[in-house]
mmCIF file of C-alpha atoms and ligand atoms in Angstrom:
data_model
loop_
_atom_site.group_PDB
_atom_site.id
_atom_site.type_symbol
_atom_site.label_atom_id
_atom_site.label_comp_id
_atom_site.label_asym_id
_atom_site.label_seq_id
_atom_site.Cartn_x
_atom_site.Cartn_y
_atom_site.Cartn_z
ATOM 1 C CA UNK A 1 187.144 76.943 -81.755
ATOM 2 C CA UNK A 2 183.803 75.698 -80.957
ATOM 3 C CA UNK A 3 184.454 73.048 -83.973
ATOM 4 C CA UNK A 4 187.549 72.460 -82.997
ATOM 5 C CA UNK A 5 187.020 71.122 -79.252
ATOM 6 C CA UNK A 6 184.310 69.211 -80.728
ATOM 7 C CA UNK A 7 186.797 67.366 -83.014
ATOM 8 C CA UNK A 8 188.655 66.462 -80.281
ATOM 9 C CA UNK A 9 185.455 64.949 -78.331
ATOM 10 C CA UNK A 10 185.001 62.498 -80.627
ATOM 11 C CA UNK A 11 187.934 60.777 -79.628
ATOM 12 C CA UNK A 12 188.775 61.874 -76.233
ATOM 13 C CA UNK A 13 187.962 64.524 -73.619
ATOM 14 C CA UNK A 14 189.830 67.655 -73.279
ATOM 15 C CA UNK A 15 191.661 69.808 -70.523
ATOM 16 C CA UNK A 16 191.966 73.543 -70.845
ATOM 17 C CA UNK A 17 194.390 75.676 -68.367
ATOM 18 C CA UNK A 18 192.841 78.654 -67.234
ATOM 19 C CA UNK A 19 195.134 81.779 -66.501
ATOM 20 C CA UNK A 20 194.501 84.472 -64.509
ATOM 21 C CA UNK A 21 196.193 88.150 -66.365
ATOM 22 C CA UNK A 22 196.036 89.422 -62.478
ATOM 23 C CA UNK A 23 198.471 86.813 -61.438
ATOM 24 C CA UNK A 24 201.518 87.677 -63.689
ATOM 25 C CA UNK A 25 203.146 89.645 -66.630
ATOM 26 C CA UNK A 26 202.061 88.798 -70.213
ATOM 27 C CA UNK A 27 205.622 87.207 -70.623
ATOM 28 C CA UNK A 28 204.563 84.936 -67.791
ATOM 29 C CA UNK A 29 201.458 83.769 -69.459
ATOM 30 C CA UNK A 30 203.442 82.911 -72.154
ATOM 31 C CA UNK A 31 205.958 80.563 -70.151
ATOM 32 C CA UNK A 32 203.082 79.054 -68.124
ATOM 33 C CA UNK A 33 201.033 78.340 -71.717
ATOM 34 C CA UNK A 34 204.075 76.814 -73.470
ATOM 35 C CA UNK A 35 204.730 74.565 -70.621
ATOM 36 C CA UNK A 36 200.926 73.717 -69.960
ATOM 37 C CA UNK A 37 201.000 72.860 -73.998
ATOM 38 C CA UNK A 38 204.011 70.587 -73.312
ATOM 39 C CA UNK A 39 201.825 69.067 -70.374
ATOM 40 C CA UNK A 40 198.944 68.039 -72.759
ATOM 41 C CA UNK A 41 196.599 71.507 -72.274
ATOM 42 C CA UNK A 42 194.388 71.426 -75.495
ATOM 43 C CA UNK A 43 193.875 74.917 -74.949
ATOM 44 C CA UNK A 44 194.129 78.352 -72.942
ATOM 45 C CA UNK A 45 191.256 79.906 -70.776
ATOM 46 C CA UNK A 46 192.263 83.722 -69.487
ATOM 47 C CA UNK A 47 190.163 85.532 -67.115
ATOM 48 C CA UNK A 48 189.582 85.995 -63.391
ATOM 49 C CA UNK A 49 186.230 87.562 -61.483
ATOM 50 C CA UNK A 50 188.093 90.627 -61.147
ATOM 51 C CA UNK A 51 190.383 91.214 -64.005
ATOM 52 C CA UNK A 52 190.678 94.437 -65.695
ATOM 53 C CA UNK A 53 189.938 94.984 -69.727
ATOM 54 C CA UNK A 54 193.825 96.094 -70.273
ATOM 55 C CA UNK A 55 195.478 93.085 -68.716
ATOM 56 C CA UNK A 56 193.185 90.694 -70.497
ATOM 57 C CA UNK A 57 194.027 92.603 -74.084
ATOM 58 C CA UNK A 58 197.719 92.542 -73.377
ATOM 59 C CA UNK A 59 197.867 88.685 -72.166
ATOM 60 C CA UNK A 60 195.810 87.744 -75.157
ATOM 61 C CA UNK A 61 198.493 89.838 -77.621
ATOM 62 C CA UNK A 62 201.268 88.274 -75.882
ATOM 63 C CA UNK A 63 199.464 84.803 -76.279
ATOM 64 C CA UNK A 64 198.459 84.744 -79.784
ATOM 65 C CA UNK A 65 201.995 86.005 -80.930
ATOM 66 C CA UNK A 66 203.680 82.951 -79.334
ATOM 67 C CA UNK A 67 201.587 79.564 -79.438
ATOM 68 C CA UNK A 68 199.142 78.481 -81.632
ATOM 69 C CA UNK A 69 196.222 76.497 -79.516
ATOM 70 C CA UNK A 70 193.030 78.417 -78.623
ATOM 71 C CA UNK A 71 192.912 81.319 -76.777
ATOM 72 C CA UNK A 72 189.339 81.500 -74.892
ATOM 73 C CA UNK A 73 188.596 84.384 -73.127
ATOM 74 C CA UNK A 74 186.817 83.477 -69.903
ATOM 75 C CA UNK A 75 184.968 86.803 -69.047
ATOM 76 C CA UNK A 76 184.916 88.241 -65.677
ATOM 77 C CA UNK A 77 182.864 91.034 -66.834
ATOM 78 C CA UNK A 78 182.065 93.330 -70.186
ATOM 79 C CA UNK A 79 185.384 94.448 -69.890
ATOM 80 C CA UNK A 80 186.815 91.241 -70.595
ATOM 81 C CA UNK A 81 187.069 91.579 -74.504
ATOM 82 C CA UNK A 82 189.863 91.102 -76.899
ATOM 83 C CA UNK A 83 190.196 90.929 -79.991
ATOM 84 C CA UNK A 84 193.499 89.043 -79.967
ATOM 85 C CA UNK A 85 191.738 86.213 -78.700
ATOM 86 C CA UNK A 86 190.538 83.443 -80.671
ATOM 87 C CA UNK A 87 186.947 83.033 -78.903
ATOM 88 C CA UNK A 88 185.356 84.011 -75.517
ATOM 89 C CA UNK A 89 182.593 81.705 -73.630
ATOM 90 C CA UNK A 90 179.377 83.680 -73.954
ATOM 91 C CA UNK A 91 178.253 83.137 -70.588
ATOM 92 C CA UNK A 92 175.084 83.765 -68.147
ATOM 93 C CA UNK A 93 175.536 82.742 -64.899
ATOM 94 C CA UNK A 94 172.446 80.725 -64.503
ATOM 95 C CA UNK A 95 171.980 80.902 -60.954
ATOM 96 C CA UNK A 96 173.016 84.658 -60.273
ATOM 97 C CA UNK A 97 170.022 86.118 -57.994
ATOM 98 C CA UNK A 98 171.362 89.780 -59.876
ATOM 99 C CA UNK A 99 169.875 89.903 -63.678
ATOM 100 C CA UNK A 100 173.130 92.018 -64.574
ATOM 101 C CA UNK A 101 175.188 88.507 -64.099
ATOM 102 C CA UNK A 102 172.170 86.818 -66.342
ATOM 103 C CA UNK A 103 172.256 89.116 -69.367
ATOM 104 C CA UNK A 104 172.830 92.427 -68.765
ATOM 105 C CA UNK A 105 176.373 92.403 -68.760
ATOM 106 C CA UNK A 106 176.094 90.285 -72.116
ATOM 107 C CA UNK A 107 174.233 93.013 -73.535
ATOM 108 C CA UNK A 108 176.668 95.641 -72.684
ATOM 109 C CA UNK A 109 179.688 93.240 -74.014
ATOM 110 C CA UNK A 110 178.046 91.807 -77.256
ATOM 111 C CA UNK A 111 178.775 94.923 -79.158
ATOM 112 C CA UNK A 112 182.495 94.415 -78.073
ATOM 113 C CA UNK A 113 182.324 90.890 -79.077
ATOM 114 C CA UNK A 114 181.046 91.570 -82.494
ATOM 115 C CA UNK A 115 183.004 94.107 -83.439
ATOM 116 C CA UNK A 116 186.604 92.414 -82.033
ATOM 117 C CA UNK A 117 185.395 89.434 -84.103
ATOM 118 C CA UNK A 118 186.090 86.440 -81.862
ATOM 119 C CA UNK A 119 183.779 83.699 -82.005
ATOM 120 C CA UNK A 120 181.351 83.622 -79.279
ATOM 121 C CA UNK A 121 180.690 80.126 -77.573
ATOM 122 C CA UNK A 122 177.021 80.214 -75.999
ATOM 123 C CA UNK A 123 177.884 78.833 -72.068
ATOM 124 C CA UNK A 124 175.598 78.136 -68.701
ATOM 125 C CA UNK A 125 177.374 78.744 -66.448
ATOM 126 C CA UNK A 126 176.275 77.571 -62.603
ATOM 127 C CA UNK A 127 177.945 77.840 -59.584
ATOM 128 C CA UNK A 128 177.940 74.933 -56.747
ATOM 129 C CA UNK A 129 178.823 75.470 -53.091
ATOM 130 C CA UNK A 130 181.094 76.521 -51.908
ATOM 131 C CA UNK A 131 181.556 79.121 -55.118
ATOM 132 C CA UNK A 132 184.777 81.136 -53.453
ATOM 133 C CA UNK A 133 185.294 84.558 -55.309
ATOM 134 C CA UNK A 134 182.999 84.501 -58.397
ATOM 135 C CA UNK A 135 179.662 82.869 -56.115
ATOM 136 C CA UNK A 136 180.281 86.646 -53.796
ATOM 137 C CA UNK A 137 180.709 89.180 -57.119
ATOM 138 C CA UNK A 138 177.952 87.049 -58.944
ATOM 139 C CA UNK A 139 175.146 86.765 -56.131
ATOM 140 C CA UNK A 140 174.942 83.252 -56.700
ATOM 141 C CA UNK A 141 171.859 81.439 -55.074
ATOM 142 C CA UNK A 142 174.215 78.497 -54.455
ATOM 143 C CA UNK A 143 173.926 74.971 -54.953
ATOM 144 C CA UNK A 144 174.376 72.505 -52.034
ATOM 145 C CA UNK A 145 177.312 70.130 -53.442
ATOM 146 C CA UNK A 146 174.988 67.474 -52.494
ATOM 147 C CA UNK A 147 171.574 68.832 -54.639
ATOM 148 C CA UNK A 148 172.833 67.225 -58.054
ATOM 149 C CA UNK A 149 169.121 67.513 -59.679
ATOM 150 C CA UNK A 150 169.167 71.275 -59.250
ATOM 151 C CA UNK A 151 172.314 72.243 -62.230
ATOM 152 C CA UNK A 152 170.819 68.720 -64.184
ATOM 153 C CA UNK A 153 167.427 71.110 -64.396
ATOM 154 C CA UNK A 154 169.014 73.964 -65.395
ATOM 155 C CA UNK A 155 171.437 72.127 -67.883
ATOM 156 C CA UNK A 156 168.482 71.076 -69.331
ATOM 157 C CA UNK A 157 166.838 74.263 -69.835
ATOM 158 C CA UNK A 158 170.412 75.872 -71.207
ATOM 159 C CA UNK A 159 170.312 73.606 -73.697
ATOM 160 C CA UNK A 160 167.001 73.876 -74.864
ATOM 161 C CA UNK A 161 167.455 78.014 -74.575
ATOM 162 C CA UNK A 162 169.995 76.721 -76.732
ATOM 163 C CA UNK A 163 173.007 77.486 -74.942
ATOM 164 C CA UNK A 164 176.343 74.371 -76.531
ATOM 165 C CA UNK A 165 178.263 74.377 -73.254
ATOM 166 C CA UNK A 166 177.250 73.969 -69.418
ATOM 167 C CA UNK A 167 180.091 74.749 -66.803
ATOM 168 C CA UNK A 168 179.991 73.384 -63.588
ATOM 169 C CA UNK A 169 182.183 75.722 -61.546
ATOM 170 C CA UNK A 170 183.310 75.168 -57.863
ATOM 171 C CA UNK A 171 184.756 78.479 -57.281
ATOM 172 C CA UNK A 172 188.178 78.859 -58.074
ATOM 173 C CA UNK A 173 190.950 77.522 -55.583
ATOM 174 C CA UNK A 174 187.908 76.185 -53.844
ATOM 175 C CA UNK A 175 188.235 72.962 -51.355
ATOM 176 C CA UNK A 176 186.407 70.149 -52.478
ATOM 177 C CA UNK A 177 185.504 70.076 -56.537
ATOM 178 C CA UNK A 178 182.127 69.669 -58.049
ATOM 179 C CA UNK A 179 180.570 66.186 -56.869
ATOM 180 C CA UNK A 180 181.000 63.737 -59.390
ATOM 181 C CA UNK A 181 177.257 62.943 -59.001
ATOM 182 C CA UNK A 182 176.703 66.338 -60.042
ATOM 183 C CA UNK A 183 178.527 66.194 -62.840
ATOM 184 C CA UNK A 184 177.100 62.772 -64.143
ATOM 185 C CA UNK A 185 173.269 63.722 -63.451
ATOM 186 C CA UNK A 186 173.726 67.124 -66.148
ATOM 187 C CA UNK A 187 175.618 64.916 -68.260
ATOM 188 C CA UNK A 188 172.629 62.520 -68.757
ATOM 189 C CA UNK A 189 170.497 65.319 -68.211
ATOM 190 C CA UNK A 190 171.107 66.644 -71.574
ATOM 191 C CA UNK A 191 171.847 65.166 -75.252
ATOM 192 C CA UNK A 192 174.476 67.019 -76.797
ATOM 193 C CA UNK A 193 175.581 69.615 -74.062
ATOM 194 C CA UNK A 194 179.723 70.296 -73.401
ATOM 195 C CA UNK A 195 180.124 70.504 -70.188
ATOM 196 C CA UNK A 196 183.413 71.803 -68.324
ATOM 197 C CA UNK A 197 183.960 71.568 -64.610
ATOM 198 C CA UNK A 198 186.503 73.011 -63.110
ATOM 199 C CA UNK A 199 186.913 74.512 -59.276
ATOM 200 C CA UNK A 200 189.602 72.950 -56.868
ATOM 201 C CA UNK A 201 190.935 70.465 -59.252
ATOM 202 C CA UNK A 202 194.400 69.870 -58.279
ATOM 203 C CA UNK A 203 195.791 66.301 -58.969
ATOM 204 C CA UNK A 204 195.361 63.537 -61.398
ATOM 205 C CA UNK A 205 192.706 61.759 -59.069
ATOM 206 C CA UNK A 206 189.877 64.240 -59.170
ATOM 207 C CA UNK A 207 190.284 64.940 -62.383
ATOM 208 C CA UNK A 208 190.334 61.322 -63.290
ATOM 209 C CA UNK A 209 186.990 60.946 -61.148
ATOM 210 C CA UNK A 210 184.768 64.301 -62.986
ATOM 211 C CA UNK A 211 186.078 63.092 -66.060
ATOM 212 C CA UNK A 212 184.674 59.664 -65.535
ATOM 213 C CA UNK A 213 181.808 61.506 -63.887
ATOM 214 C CA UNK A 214 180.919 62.743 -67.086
ATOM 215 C CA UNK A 215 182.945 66.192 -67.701
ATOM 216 C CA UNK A 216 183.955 66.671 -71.377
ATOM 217 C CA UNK A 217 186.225 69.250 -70.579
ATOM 218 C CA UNK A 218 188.721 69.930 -67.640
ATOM 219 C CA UNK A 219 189.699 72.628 -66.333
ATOM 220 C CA UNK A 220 192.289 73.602 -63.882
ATOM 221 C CA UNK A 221 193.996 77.030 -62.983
ATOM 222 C CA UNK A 222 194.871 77.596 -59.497
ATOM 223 C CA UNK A 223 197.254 74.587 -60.106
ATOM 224 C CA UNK A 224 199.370 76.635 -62.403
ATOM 225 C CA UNK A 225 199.811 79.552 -60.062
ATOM 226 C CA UNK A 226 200.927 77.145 -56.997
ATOM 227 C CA UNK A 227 203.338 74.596 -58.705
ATOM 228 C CA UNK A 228 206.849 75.173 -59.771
ATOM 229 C CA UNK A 229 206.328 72.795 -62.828
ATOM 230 C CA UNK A 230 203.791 73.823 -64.962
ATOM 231 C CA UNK A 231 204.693 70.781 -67.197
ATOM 232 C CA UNK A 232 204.212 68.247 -64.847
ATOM 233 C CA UNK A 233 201.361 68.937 -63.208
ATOM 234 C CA UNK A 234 199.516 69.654 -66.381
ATOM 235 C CA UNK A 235 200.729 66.172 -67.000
ATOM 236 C CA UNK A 236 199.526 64.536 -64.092
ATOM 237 C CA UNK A 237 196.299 66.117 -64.750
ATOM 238 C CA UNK A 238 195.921 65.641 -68.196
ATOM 239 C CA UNK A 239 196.974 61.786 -67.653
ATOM 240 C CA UNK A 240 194.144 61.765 -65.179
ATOM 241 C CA UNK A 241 191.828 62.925 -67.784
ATOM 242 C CA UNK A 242 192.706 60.344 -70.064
ATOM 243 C CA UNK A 243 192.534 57.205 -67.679
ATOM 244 C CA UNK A 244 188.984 58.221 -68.185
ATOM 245 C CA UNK A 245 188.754 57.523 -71.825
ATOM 246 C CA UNK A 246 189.771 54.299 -71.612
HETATM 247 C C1 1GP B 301 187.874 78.708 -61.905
HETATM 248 O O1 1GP B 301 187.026 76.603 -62.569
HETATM 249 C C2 1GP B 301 188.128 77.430 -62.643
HETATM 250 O O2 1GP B 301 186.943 79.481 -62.562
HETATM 251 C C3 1GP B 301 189.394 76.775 -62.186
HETATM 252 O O3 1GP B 301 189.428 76.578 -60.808
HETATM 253 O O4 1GP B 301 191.527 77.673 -60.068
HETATM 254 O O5 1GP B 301 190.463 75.921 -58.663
HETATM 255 O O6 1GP B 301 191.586 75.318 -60.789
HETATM 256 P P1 1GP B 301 190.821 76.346 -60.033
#
């Protein structure tokens, strides 16, 4: 998967729909993914801060018998393993004050992970004001939207711990997305880091402006949830995303 996405970079940037399994029936996940795929999605993200093990295991079933982009499992906690998925994002959130959010919980899940089989994609993951669910259940020491040398420093030390990918998360359904200064100082803060931001994107215009900030990768969720076409606002977005390659 890892290979895959960085395929696509070489020629343009990429959007991934994230889908909560607390939010609706497997079946559902299935209609939202088709019609995010007809949108332009490159791929699906499934997770949630406070998922449970059994939804995410019978979303990811549901999902890998019906379409054929990656499944990434975006983990909410050990739990959060399946091995009907096609890869999860091996995370640490960076800026957790609680070492169990650093690598505890990775310990207790990377048994899971090896023995499911998925493909584990190394991830820093950081959380800028004003964080919503996952900044409470992660203790996050917060960054100020306006501190954009604080996640550039810690980018840079992910990616010489060697961590591939560097999310910049707003907090999902959160007001204002990450600054696009932010985004631009970890993107020249580092050489050959991926790095996602996602967090209160909801039209074609912001995520026009993060992608041109720097993001290589997209991602919206909350969008999916609130709109009655998935297609179309998927489109929007993923329209947005390319202005920026131009
Ligand atoms: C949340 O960054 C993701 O973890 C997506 O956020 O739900 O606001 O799109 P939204």
């Amino acid at each position: 998967v890892e290979n895959q996405i960085k395929d696509i970079l070489k020629s343009r940037k990429v959007h991934l729909t994230l889908i909560d399994p607390d939010e609706q029936t497997p079946e559902g996940a299935v209609e939202i993914a088709k019609a995010a795929i007809r949108g332009g999605t490159d791929g699906i993200m499934l997770g949630g801060s406070t998922v449970d093990g059994v939804d995410v295991d019978n979303t990811a079933k549901a999902l890998s018998e019906n379409i054929d982009l990656p499944i990434i499992i975006f983990p909410g906690n050990t739990s959060n393993v399946s091995k009907y998925a096609d890869a999860i994002f091996f995370m640490s959130f960076l800026n957790s004050n609680n070492p169990y959010w650093i690598i505890e919980a990775q310990a207790l899940g990377a048994p899971q992970v090896k023995k499911s089989g998925i493909e584990a994609i190394p991830m820093g993951y950081m959380v800028i004001s004003p964080g919503g669910t996952v900044g409470w259940i992660g203790d996050a020491k917060l960054v100020p939207r306006n501190k954009p040398k604080i996640p550039a420093a810690y980018a840079m030390a992910a990616e010489a711990l060697g961590m591939r990918f560097f999310y910049l998360e707003a907090g999902s359904g959160a007001e204002e997305y990450v600054s696009p200064e932010m985004v631009a100082y970890s993107k020249k803060a580092t050489d050959d880091m991926v790095i996602i931001v996602g967090g209160g994107i909801r039209d074609g215009e912001s995520a026009y402006i993060v992608a041109k900030a720097g993001a290589d990768i997209v991602v919206t969720g909350t969008i999916v949830e609130e709109t009655l076409d998935v297609e179309a606002k998927i489109n929007e977005i993923v329209s947005g995303i390319r202005k920026a390659d131009e």
